[in-house]
Amino acid sequence: MTKWRLKCEECSREWELEVSFDLSEFSRLYHYCRFCRKNTYHAILAKIDS
Ligand SMILES: [Zn+2]
């Protein structure tokens, strides 16, 4: 599992997503935002090494 720092493009909040696949090929990700409570586009800011 890898953690990624995402930023919601609608509410501008940053949060971390843990997934088993590589997001580095993507520049943005359509994903559920728990702050907006809906699916939104997220900028992929960084990979977090644990
Ligand atoms: Zn949001």
Short mmCIF file of C-alpha atoms and ligand atoms in Angstrom, two decimals:
data_model
loop_
_atom_site.label_atom_id
_atom_site.label_comp_id
_atom_site.label_asym_id
_atom_site.label_seq_id
_atom_site.Cartn_x
_atom_site.Cartn_y
_atom_site.Cartn_z
CA MET A 1 0.00 0.00 0.00
CA THR A 2 1.17 3.47 -0.85
CA LYS A 3 -0.04 6.75 0.57
CA TRP A 4 -0.69 9.68 -1.71
CA ARG A 5 -1.33 13.28 -0.82
CA LEU A 6 -4.39 14.51 -2.66
CA LYS A 7 -5.97 17.93 -2.88
CA CYS A 8 -9.63 18.26 -3.68
CA GLU A 9 -10.14 20.75 -6.48
CA GLU A 10 -13.54 21.79 -5.13
CA CYS A 11 -12.90 22.39 -1.43
CA SER A 12 -9.08 22.69 -1.61
CA ARG A 13 -8.62 20.41 1.37
CA GLU A 14 -5.63 18.10 1.38
CA TRP A 15 -5.85 14.53 2.60
CA GLU A 16 -4.09 11.21 2.25
CA LEU A 17 -5.26 8.22 0.28
CA GLU A 18 -3.85 4.74 0.73
CA VAL A 19 -4.07 2.57 -2.36
CA SER A 20 -2.39 -0.50 -3.75
CA PHE A 21 -1.79 0.93 -7.20
CA ASP A 22 0.54 3.55 -8.61
CA LEU A 23 -0.97 6.98 -9.13
CA SER A 24 2.20 8.56 -10.45
CA GLU A 25 1.00 8.18 -14.04
CA PHE A 26 -2.02 10.31 -13.27
CA SER A 27 -2.06 14.06 -12.80
CA ARG A 28 -5.49 14.07 -11.21
CA LEU A 29 -7.88 11.56 -9.77
CA TYR A 30 -11.66 11.43 -9.66
CA HIS A 31 -12.44 10.19 -6.17
CA TYR A 32 -14.90 10.56 -3.33
CA CYS A 33 -14.14 13.57 -1.13
CA ARG A 34 -15.42 13.12 2.41
CA PHE A 35 -15.48 16.88 2.92
CA CYS A 36 -17.56 17.60 -0.19
CA ARG A 37 -19.42 14.29 0.32
CA LYS A 38 -19.32 13.59 -3.38
CA ASN A 39 -16.94 12.54 -6.12
CA THR A 40 -14.63 15.33 -7.19
CA TYR A 41 -11.38 15.80 -9.04
CA HIS A 42 -8.25 15.74 -6.90
CA ALA A 43 -4.77 16.94 -7.72
CA ILE A 44 -2.17 14.34 -6.86
CA LEU A 45 0.39 16.31 -4.89
CA ALA A 46 2.91 13.78 -3.67
CA LYS A 47 3.74 10.20 -2.88
CA ILE A 48 4.27 9.62 0.84
CA ASP A 49 6.89 7.05 1.71
CA SER A 50 6.16 5.20 4.91
ZN ZN B 1 -13.64 18.27 -1.43
#
